[in-house]
């Protein structure tokens, strides 16, 4: 019997061979260098590895396909901007093994789905376009032309364009992303869900409303000059390792670092810079001056407690708030203050789970400094009240006048290397009308103003069969989204699912009636087109746009660039109806950039500006204290304490990344900085919570979440005792996505609440 979509979507419940030890006291250092070298030598040949290492994140080189942390504007290490996880990312992409017709003839879709994500990823790079016919068990080769025609046919057969969904993951370059959204809009829909919807959407919503720009306001230089940097809900040691070098510089300049996190993440505690031979020998820098072991989702309560104490000082002593800034640049101060006064300090402290002693250390640093930067990531954005989390920290910055001045501001640390650029150039299901108007002016068709589906809306629409074609530009939709079982049915309900990918992943195995895989070039590879090798561009987490140019030969002759794929599909779908000359762009990407320069704000003279070796900064109102909000000012906001409660036997679970994964790509089975080896099906638990349930280290348990009466289950996880606040626990994603309810998402932003899932545990 054939496997159900649900069974294919879930990760296999097999155990490896768990070893857990005390987490190390230090991060990076020698071990990260040897681990990276080990990874490279397993999957790549040595000369390719050297070529890559010397060009990664260098001016004129390629942008690391890992995270979006910016490169220093001035000096860059000659060793390469070294980062263990960056090296793992390129080793994964630049594997020398490829898969094509033979591989898929040998392995059926059902068989591949029984492989672990680690094994799927290690099968090799996709080397030719593949097609899964209705009812077939195996993918078979197809020509690019026939594949484009198939997509065109399906799209043109829909009752209306809104029956198609066009997802984007954040590695797509500006050029490909711009053309992709242009095609989608000309086709007639704005169904452009993207990985941001599951990532920093809550930051975008909160920051646009309060500060008038959905991005952060600081530059790297600000970070070096800050007096206090708060790192909240983020694990840079694993996910943005090069950020640690920047924080080290902040400290060398006298700045203090506060880390707010349920886990004492190794990188936040101690860091040894691999670029510094002396540090390698002497043992590194203590990064966090204060570590705040907050309870999961205790952040609004914690920030409110700080706001309350600041207000008390302001009322008794004065001169605490930056009144000049508040009067000139903000709106809503009085209402905010009267709301704040309705809260009780001790209740807030209790809600945060933090001791008064630790609170006071943080408070003193905030009270006595005005150049404050707050950095955050998924620990704040993946909750039902995620938007409140971010608005509340903006309130703090506004009170202190800590925005739009040197060494101060907001720093949402982005995930995918070009997720920010994709949004800037138009991957947005609810793009502003001004942007749509500029498209109309340039191309002469009227894009629909109707808002499209975000990720969650798309899943519902596919489930309900009001969307019938799913097209994924990169990413691994089924493994990234919440509620795996429901979402798998949604995918299976489609007539056609298409993925443009570098590597095989689970989304190729949980398909619609028909499915296509389009293999594409990766960042590291040379992009040969008619006018020569093409350069592309990306935007980092701090709004710097710069070039990226591959250095290796493509792993197969049958790959297309993402730009070429978009041109091919657009041409096959829109044909002579189109107002756009689709086929010209793939021959010369300068033409795409000329169009972007006309349509997207901040990109005038794009081609010329890109010639500057470090790229160029996009305009950023908040950085200049020009707040482009509805009120024309920076807005204070009113945020409530979250009001969820745990039942007696419930825990609150966050789904996090291990040190050996990039989202759904599993590099290895270790989580070295947390002392976990050779296993991913684990649950980190507080020792008291274990005792209460009579659980011992490595006991096997089943997890269950109940939300609005619907029960979701994930079975077979091993318990690992850990320093995590009581009533909290942590597991890895994607293994536990099946427990994340589709209906549990951030208000306003719709980010799935994958960091606050209520679960119960049963011993097996
Ligand atoms: N190597 C590597 N690099 C990556 C990625 C990767 O998977 N691997 N992914 C990329 C992407 S797309 C993204 S978005 C980023 C993700 O970067 P992160 O946001 O650092 O990733 P997560 O593992 O989700 O970690 C969330 C952190 O928040 C903490 N946390 C969870 N809940 C709460 C809470 O309620 N309050 C507070 N204060 N903290 C909390 C967790 O303990 C954890 O340390 O990294 C990017 N870079
Ligand atoms: N429970 C839970 N779920 C989460 C999260 C969480 O913390 N907890 N985090 C969320 C976040 S922050 C994010 S960003 C999403 C990530 O969601 P996605 O972006 O959809 O997932 P990735 O795992 O990054 O996608 C990996 C795939 O992208 C393809 N790929 C890699 N490079 C390229 C390229 O250059 N071009 C193309 N076309 N394809 C490429 C490869 O085939 C690879 O298999 O997951 C979200 N899901
Ligand atoms: Mo992300």
JSON list of N, CA and C in Angstrom, two decimals, residues 686-742:
[
{"chain": "A", "resi": 686, "resn": "UNK", "atom": "N", "xyz": [13.84, 20.64, 32.35]},
{"chain": "A", "resi": 686, "resn": "UNK", "atom": "CA", "xyz": [14.31, 21.05, 33.66]},
{"chain": "A", "resi": 686, "resn": "UNK", "atom": "C", "xyz": [14.31, 19.84, 34.59]},
{"chain": "A", "resi": 687, "resn": "UNK", "atom": "N", "xyz": [15.32, 19.76, 35.45]},
{"chain": "A", "resi": 687, "resn": "UNK", "atom": "CA", "xyz": [15.46, 18.56, 36.30]},
{"chain": "A", "resi": 687, "resn": "UNK", "atom": "C", "xyz": [14.27, 18.36, 37.25]},
{"chain": "A", "resi": 688, "resn": "UNK", "atom": "N", "xyz": [13.75, 19.47, 37.77]},
{"chain": "A", "resi": 688, "resn": "UNK", "atom": "CA", "xyz": [12.59, 19.34, 38.67]},
{"chain": "A", "resi": 688, "resn": "UNK", "atom": "C", "xyz": [11.36, 18.83, 37.93]},
{"chain": "A", "resi": 689, "resn": "UNK", "atom": "N", "xyz": [11.18, 19.34, 36.72]},
{"chain": "A", "resi": 689, "resn": "UNK", "atom": "CA", "xyz": [10.04, 18.85, 35.92]},
{"chain": "A", "resi": 689, "resn": "UNK", "atom": "C", "xyz": [10.17, 17.37, 35.63]},
{"chain": "A", "resi": 690, "resn": "UNK", "atom": "N", "xyz": [11.41, 16.92, 35.45]},
{"chain": "A", "resi": 690, "resn": "UNK", "atom": "CA", "xyz": [11.64, 15.49, 35.22]},
{"chain": "A", "resi": 690, "resn": "UNK", "atom": "C", "xyz": [11.26, 14.69, 36.46]},
{"chain": "A", "resi": 691, "resn": "UNK", "atom": "N", "xyz": [11.72, 15.21, 37.60]},
{"chain": "A", "resi": 691, "resn": "UNK", "atom": "CA", "xyz": [11.45, 14.52, 38.86]},
{"chain": "A", "resi": 691, "resn": "UNK", "atom": "C", "xyz": [9.96, 14.38, 39.11]},
{"chain": "A", "resi": 692, "resn": "UNK", "atom": "N", "xyz": [9.26, 15.50, 38.89]},
{"chain": "A", "resi": 692, "resn": "UNK", "atom": "CA", "xyz": [7.80, 15.49, 39.09]},
{"chain": "A", "resi": 692, "resn": "UNK", "atom": "C", "xyz": [7.12, 14.40, 38.27]},
{"chain": "A", "resi": 693, "resn": "UNK", "atom": "N", "xyz": [7.70, 14.10, 37.12]},
{"chain": "A", "resi": 693, "resn": "UNK", "atom": "CA", "xyz": [7.11, 13.09, 36.24]},
{"chain": "A", "resi": 693, "resn": "UNK", "atom": "C", "xyz": [7.84, 11.75, 36.32]},
{"chain": "A", "resi": 694, "resn": "UNK", "atom": "N", "xyz": [8.68, 11.63, 37.32]},
{"chain": "A", "resi": 694, "resn": "UNK", "atom": "CA", "xyz": [9.49, 10.41, 37.50]},
{"chain": "A", "resi": 694, "resn": "UNK", "atom": "C", "xyz": [10.28, 10.05, 36.25]},
{"chain": "A", "resi": 695, "resn": "UNK", "atom": "N", "xyz": [10.84, 11.05, 35.60]},
{"chain": "A", "resi": 695, "resn": "UNK", "atom": "CA", "xyz": [11.61, 10.77, 34.38]},
{"chain": "A", "resi": 695, "resn": "UNK", "atom": "C", "xyz": [13.09, 10.80, 34.67]},
{"chain": "A", "resi": 696, "resn": "UNK", "atom": "N", "xyz": [13.81, 9.89, 34.01]},
{"chain": "A", "resi": 696, "resn": "UNK", "atom": "CA", "xyz": [15.27, 9.87, 34.13]},
{"chain": "A", "resi": 696, "resn": "UNK", "atom": "C", "xyz": [15.87, 10.29, 32.79]},
{"chain": "A", "resi": 697, "resn": "UNK", "atom": "N", "xyz": [17.15, 10.67, 32.87]},
{"chain": "A", "resi": 697, "resn": "UNK", "atom": "CA", "xyz": [17.91, 11.02, 31.67]},
{"chain": "A", "resi": 697, "resn": "UNK", "atom": "C", "xyz": [17.76, 9.91, 30.61]},
{"chain": "A", "resi": 698, "resn": "UNK", "atom": "N", "xyz": [17.47, 10.30, 29.39]},
{"chain": "A", "resi": 698, "resn": "UNK", "atom": "CA", "xyz": [17.36, 9.41, 28.22]},
{"chain": "A", "resi": 698, "resn": "UNK", "atom": "C", "xyz": [16.13, 8.50, 28.23]},
{"chain": "A", "resi": 699, "resn": "UNK", "atom": "N", "xyz": [15.22, 8.72, 29.16]},
{"chain": "A", "resi": 699, "resn": "UNK", "atom": "CA", "xyz": [13.93, 8.01, 29.08]},
{"chain": "A", "resi": 699, "resn": "UNK", "atom": "C", "xyz": [13.25, 8.39, 27.77]},
{"chain": "A", "resi": 700, "resn": "UNK", "atom": "N", "xyz": [12.43, 7.48, 27.28]},
{"chain": "A", "resi": 700, "resn": "UNK", "atom": "CA", "xyz": [11.73, 7.76, 26.01]},
{"chain": "A", "resi": 700, "resn": "UNK", "atom": "C", "xyz": [10.31, 8.23, 26.31]},
{"chain": "A", "resi": 701, "resn": "UNK", "atom": "N", "xyz": [9.92, 9.34, 25.66]},
{"chain": "A", "resi": 701, "resn": "UNK", "atom": "CA", "xyz": [8.58, 9.89, 25.94]},
{"chain": "A", "resi": 701, "resn": "UNK", "atom": "C", "xyz": [7.85, 10.22, 24.64]},
{"chain": "A", "resi": 702, "resn": "UNK", "atom": "N", "xyz": [6.53, 10.30, 24.75]},
{"chain": "A", "resi": 702, "resn": "UNK", "atom": "CA", "xyz": [5.69, 10.79, 23.66]},
{"chain": "A", "resi": 702, "resn": "UNK", "atom": "C", "xyz": [5.19, 12.18, 24.03]},
{"chain": "A", "resi": 703, "resn": "UNK", "atom": "N", "xyz": [5.05, 13.04, 23.03]},
{"chain": "A", "resi": 703, "resn": "UNK", "atom": "CA", "xyz": [4.63, 14.41, 23.28]},
{"chain": "A", "resi": 703, "resn": "UNK", "atom": "C", "xyz": [3.26, 14.64, 22.65]},
{"chain": "A", "resi": 704, "resn": "UNK", "atom": "N", "xyz": [2.45, 15.42, 23.36]},
{"chain": "A", "resi": 704, "resn": "UNK", "atom": "CA", "xyz": [1.09, 15.67, 22.86]},
{"chain": "A", "resi": 704, "resn": "UNK", "atom": "C", "xyz": [0.76, 17.14, 23.05]},
{"chain": "A", "resi": 705, "resn": "UNK", "atom": "N", "xyz": [0.21, 17.78, 22.03]},
{"chain": "A", "resi": 705, "resn": "UNK", "atom": "CA", "xyz": [-0.26, 19.16, 22.22]},
{"chain": "A", "resi": 705, "resn": "UNK", "atom": "C", "xyz": [-1.75, 19.18, 21.98]},
{"chain": "A", "resi": 706, "resn": "UNK", "atom": "N", "xyz": [-2.44, 19.98, 22.77]},
{"chain": "A", "resi": 706, "resn": "UNK", "atom": "CA", "xyz": [-3.89, 20.09, 22.60]},
{"chain": "A", "resi": 706, "resn": "UNK", "atom": "C", "xyz": [-4.21, 21.56, 22.44]},
{"chain": "A", "resi": 707, "resn": "UNK", "atom": "N", "xyz": [-4.84, 21.91, 21.34]},
{"chain": "A", "resi": 707, "resn": "UNK", "atom": "CA", "xyz": [-5.12, 23.33, 21.09]},
{"chain": "A", "resi": 707, "resn": "UNK", "atom": "C", "xyz": [-6.51, 23.44, 20.50]},
{"chain": "A", "resi": 708, "resn": "UNK", "atom": "N", "xyz": [-7.34, 24.24, 21.12]},
{"chain": "A", "resi": 708, "resn": "UNK", "atom": "CA", "xyz": [-8.75, 24.37, 20.68]},
{"chain": "A", "resi": 708, "resn": "UNK", "atom": "C", "xyz": [-9.39, 23.02, 20.42]},
{"chain": "A", "resi": 709, "resn": "UNK", "atom": "N", "xyz": [-9.10, 22.09, 21.30]},
{"chain": "A", "resi": 709, "resn": "UNK", "atom": "CA", "xyz": [-9.75, 20.78, 21.20]},
{"chain": "A", "resi": 709, "resn": "UNK", "atom": "C", "xyz": [-9.11, 19.82, 20.21]},
{"chain": "A", "resi": 710, "resn": "UNK", "atom": "N", "xyz": [-8.10, 20.27, 19.45]},
{"chain": "A", "resi": 710, "resn": "UNK", "atom": "CA", "xyz": [-7.46, 19.35, 18.50]},
{"chain": "A", "resi": 710, "resn": "UNK", "atom": "C", "xyz": [-6.18, 18.79, 19.14]},
{"chain": "A", "resi": 711, "resn": "UNK", "atom": "N", "xyz": [-6.03, 17.47, 19.04]},
{"chain": "A", "resi": 711, "resn": "UNK", "atom": "CA", "xyz": [-4.85, 16.84, 19.64]},
{"chain": "A", "resi": 711, "resn": "UNK", "atom": "C", "xyz": [-3.82, 16.52, 18.56]},
{"chain": "A", "resi": 712, "resn": "UNK", "atom": "N", "xyz": [-2.59, 16.86, 18.83]},
{"chain": "A", "resi": 712, "resn": "UNK", "atom": "CA", "xyz": [-1.49, 16.55, 17.90]},
{"chain": "A", "resi": 712, "resn": "UNK", "atom": "C", "xyz": [-0.42, 15.78, 18.67]},
{"chain": "A", "resi": 713, "resn": "UNK", "atom": "N", "xyz": [0.19, 14.79, 18.01]},
{"chain": "A", "resi": 713, "resn": "UNK", "atom": "CA", "xyz": [1.15, 13.96, 18.74]},
{"chain": "A", "resi": 713, "resn": "UNK", "atom": "C", "xyz": [2.46, 13.79, 17.99]},
{"chain": "A", "resi": 714, "resn": "UNK", "atom": "N", "xyz": [3.53, 13.70, 18.75]},
{"chain": "A", "resi": 714, "resn": "UNK", "atom": "CA", "xyz": [4.85, 13.36, 18.19]},
{"chain": "A", "resi": 714, "resn": "UNK", "atom": "C", "xyz": [5.47, 12.36, 19.16]},
{"chain": "A", "resi": 715, "resn": "UNK", "atom": "N", "xyz": [5.84, 11.22, 18.64]},
{"chain": "A", "resi": 715, "resn": "UNK", "atom": "CA", "xyz": [6.27, 10.15, 19.54]},
{"chain": "A", "resi": 715, "resn": "UNK", "atom": "C", "xyz": [7.76, 9.87, 19.49]},
{"chain": "A", "resi": 716, "resn": "UNK", "atom": "N", "xyz": [8.22, 9.29, 20.58]},
{"chain": "A", "resi": 716, "resn": "UNK", "atom": "CA", "xyz": [9.60, 8.82, 20.68]},
{"chain": "A", "resi": 716, "resn": "UNK", "atom": "C", "xyz": [10.65, 9.93, 20.69]},
{"chain": "A", "resi": 717, "resn": "UNK", "atom": "N", "xyz": [10.78, 10.53, 21.84]},
{"chain": "A", "resi": 717, "resn": "UNK", "atom": "CA", "xyz": [11.84, 11.52, 22.08]},
{"chain": "A", "resi": 717, "resn": "UNK", "atom": "C", "xyz": [12.57, 11.12, 23.35]},
{"chain": "A", "resi": 718, "resn": "UNK", "atom": "N", "xyz": [13.88, 11.38, 23.39]},
{"chain": "A", "resi": 718, "resn": "UNK", "atom": "CA", "xyz": [14.64, 11.05, 24.59]},
{"chain": "A", "resi": 718, "resn": "UNK", "atom": "C", "xyz": [14.83, 12.29, 25.46]},
{"chain": "A", "resi": 719, "resn": "UNK", "atom": "N", "xyz": [14.66, 12.09, 26.75]},
{"chain": "A", "resi": 719, "resn": "UNK", "atom": "CA", "xyz": [14.75, 13.21, 27.68]},
{"chain": "A", "resi": 719, "resn": "UNK", "atom": "C", "xyz": [16.22, 13.54, 27.98]},
{"chain": "A", "resi": 720, "resn": "UNK", "atom": "N", "xyz": [16.55, 14.83, 27.89]},
{"chain": "A", "resi": 720, "resn": "UNK", "atom": "CA", "xyz": [17.88, 15.29, 28.28]},
{"chain": "A", "resi": 720, "resn": "UNK", "atom": "C", "xyz": [17.70, 16.38, 29.34]},
{"chain": "A", "resi": 721, "resn": "UNK", "atom": "N", "xyz": [18.28, 16.15, 30.53]},
{"chain": "A", "resi": 721, "resn": "UNK", "atom": "CA", "xyz": [18.18, 17.14, 31.60]},
{"chain": "A", "resi": 721, "resn": "UNK", "atom": "C", "xyz": [19.02, 18.36, 31.23]},
{"chain": "A", "resi": 722, "resn": "UNK", "atom": "N", "xyz": [18.48, 19.55, 31.49]},
{"chain": "A", "resi": 722, "resn": "UNK", "atom": "CA", "xyz": [19.18, 20.74, 31.01]},
{"chain": "A", "resi": 722, "resn": "UNK", "atom": "C", "xyz": [18.88, 21.94, 31.89]},
{"chain": "A", "resi": 723, "resn": "UNK", "atom": "N", "xyz": [19.73, 22.96, 31.84]},
{"chain": "A", "resi": 723, "resn": "UNK", "atom": "CA", "xyz": [19.48, 24.21, 32.56]},
{"chain": "A", "resi": 723, "resn": "UNK", "atom": "C", "xyz": [18.47, 25.03, 31.79]},
{"chain": "A", "resi": 724, "resn": "UNK", "atom": "N", "xyz": [17.22, 24.75, 32.02]},
{"chain": "A", "resi": 724, "resn": "UNK", "atom": "CA", "xyz": [16.14, 25.48, 31.34]},
{"chain": "A", "resi": 724, "resn": "UNK", "atom": "C", "xyz": [15.12, 25.79, 32.43]},
{"chain": "A", "resi": 725, "resn": "UNK", "atom": "N", "xyz": [14.50, 26.98, 32.42]},
{"chain": "A", "resi": 725, "resn": "UNK", "atom": "CA", "xyz": [13.58, 27.31, 33.51]},
{"chain": "A", "resi": 725, "resn": "UNK", "atom": "C", "xyz": [12.47, 26.27, 33.67]},
{"chain": "A", "resi": 726, "resn": "UNK", "atom": "N", "xyz": [11.97, 26.21, 34.87]},
{"chain": "A", "resi": 726, "resn": "UNK", "atom": "CA", "xyz": [10.91, 25.26, 35.19]},
{"chain": "A", "resi": 726, "resn": "UNK", "atom": "C", "xyz": [9.70, 25.49, 34.30]},
{"chain": "A", "resi": 727, "resn": "UNK", "atom": "N", "xyz": [9.00, 24.44, 34.00]},
{"chain": "A", "resi": 727, "resn": "UNK", "atom": "CA", "xyz": [7.80, 24.46, 33.14]},
{"chain": "A", "resi": 727, "resn": "UNK", "atom": "C", "xyz": [8.11, 24.72, 31.66]},
{"chain": "A", "resi": 728, "resn": "UNK", "atom": "N", "xyz": [9.39, 24.86, 31.34]},
{"chain": "A", "resi": 728, "resn": "UNK", "atom": "CA", "xyz": [9.77, 25.09, 29.94]},
{"chain": "A", "resi": 728, "resn": "UNK", "atom": "C", "xyz": [10.48, 23.84, 29.41]},
{"chain": "A", "resi": 729, "resn": "UNK", "atom": "N", "xyz": [10.39, 23.63, 28.10]},
{"chain": "A", "resi": 729, "resn": "UNK", "atom": "CA", "xyz": [11.18, 22.56, 27.48]},
{"chain": "A", "resi": 729, "resn": "UNK", "atom": "C", "xyz": [11.51, 22.96, 26.06]},
{"chain": "A", "resi": 730, "resn": "UNK", "atom": "N", "xyz": [12.44, 22.23, 25.46]},
{"chain": "A", "resi": 730, "resn": "UNK", "atom": "CA", "xyz": [12.86, 22.58, 24.09]},
{"chain": "A", "resi": 730, "resn": "UNK", "atom": "C", "xyz": [13.05, 21.31, 23.27]},
{"chain": "A", "resi": 731, "resn": "UNK", "atom": "N", "xyz": [12.66, 21.41, 21.99]},
{"chain": "A", "resi": 731, "resn": "UNK", "atom": "CA", "xyz": [12.90, 20.31, 21.04]},
{"chain": "A", "resi": 731, "resn": "UNK", "atom": "C", "xyz": [13.41, 20.94, 19.76]},
{"chain": "A", "resi": 732, "resn": "UNK", "atom": "N", "xyz": [13.85, 20.11, 18.83]},
{"chain": "A", "resi": 732, "resn": "UNK", "atom": "CA", "xyz": [14.32, 20.64, 17.55]},
{"chain": "A", "resi": 732, "resn": "UNK", "atom": "C", "xyz": [13.20, 20.69, 16.53]},
{"chain": "A", "resi": 733, "resn": "UNK", "atom": "N", "xyz": [13.29, 21.71, 15.66]},
{"chain": "A", "resi": 733, "resn": "UNK", "atom": "CA", "xyz": [12.43, 21.70, 14.48]},
{"chain": "A", "resi": 733, "resn": "UNK", "atom": "C", "xyz": [13.29, 21.15, 13.35]},
{"chain": "A", "resi": 734, "resn": "UNK", "atom": "N", "xyz": [12.79, 20.39, 12.38]},
{"chain": "A", "resi": 734, "resn": "UNK", "atom": "CA", "xyz": [11.37, 20.18, 12.07]},
{"chain": "A", "resi": 734, "resn": "UNK", "atom": "C", "xyz": [10.70, 18.99, 12.77]},
{"chain": "A", "resi": 735, "resn": "UNK", "atom": "N", "xyz": [11.40, 18.23, 13.60]},
{"chain": "A", "resi": 735, "resn": "UNK", "atom": "CA", "xyz": [10.82, 17.00, 14.16]},
{"chain": "A", "resi": 735, "resn": "UNK", "atom": "C", "xyz": [9.50, 17.26, 14.89]},
{"chain": "A", "resi": 736, "resn": "UNK", "atom": "N", "xyz": [9.39, 18.43, 15.56]},
{"chain": "A", "resi": 736, "resn": "UNK", "atom": "CA", "xyz": [8.18, 18.65, 16.35]},
{"chain": "A", "resi": 736, "resn": "UNK", "atom": "C", "xyz": [7.22, 19.66, 15.72]},
{"chain": "A", "resi": 737, "resn": "UNK", "atom": "N", "xyz": [7.43, 20.01, 14.45]},
{"chain": "A", "resi": 737, "resn": "UNK", "atom": "CA", "xyz": [6.46, 20.91, 13.80]},
{"chain": "A", "resi": 737, "resn": "UNK", "atom": "C", "xyz": [5.06, 20.34, 13.80]},
{"chain": "A", "resi": 738, "resn": "UNK", "atom": "N", "xyz": [4.99, 19.02, 13.83]},
{"chain": "A", "resi": 738, "resn": "UNK", "atom": "CA", "xyz": [3.69, 18.35, 13.83]},
{"chain": "A", "resi": 738, "resn": "UNK", "atom": "C", "xyz": [2.85, 18.77, 15.04]},
{"chain": "A", "resi": 739, "resn": "UNK", "atom": "N", "xyz": [3.52, 19.27, 16.09]},
{"chain": "A", "resi": 739, "resn": "UNK", "atom": "CA", "xyz": [2.80, 19.67, 17.30]},
{"chain": "A", "resi": 739, "resn": "UNK", "atom": "C", "xyz": [2.36, 21.14, 17.27]},
{"chain": "A", "resi": 740, "resn": "UNK", "atom": "N", "xyz": [2.86, 21.90, 16.31]},
{"chain": "A", "resi": 740, "resn": "UNK", "atom": "CA", "xyz": [2.58, 23.35, 16.29]},
{"chain": "A", "resi": 740, "resn": "UNK", "atom": "C", "xyz": [1.23, 23.58, 15.60]},
{"chain": "A", "resi": 741, "resn": "UNK", "atom": "N", "xyz": [0.23, 24.07, 16.34]},
{"chain": "A", "resi": 741, "resn": "UNK", "atom": "CA", "xyz": [-1.10, 24.23, 15.73]},
{"chain": "A", "resi": 741, "resn": "UNK", "atom": "C", "xyz": [-1.10, 25.30, 14.65]},
{"chain": "A", "resi": 742, "resn": "UNK", "atom": "N", "xyz": [-1.76, 25.03, 13.54]},
{"chain": "A", "resi": 742, "resn": "UNK", "atom": "CA", "xyz": [-1.82, 26.01, 12.45]},
{"chain": "A", "resi": 742, "resn": "UNK", "atom": "C", "xyz": [-2.50, 27.30, 12.90]}
]
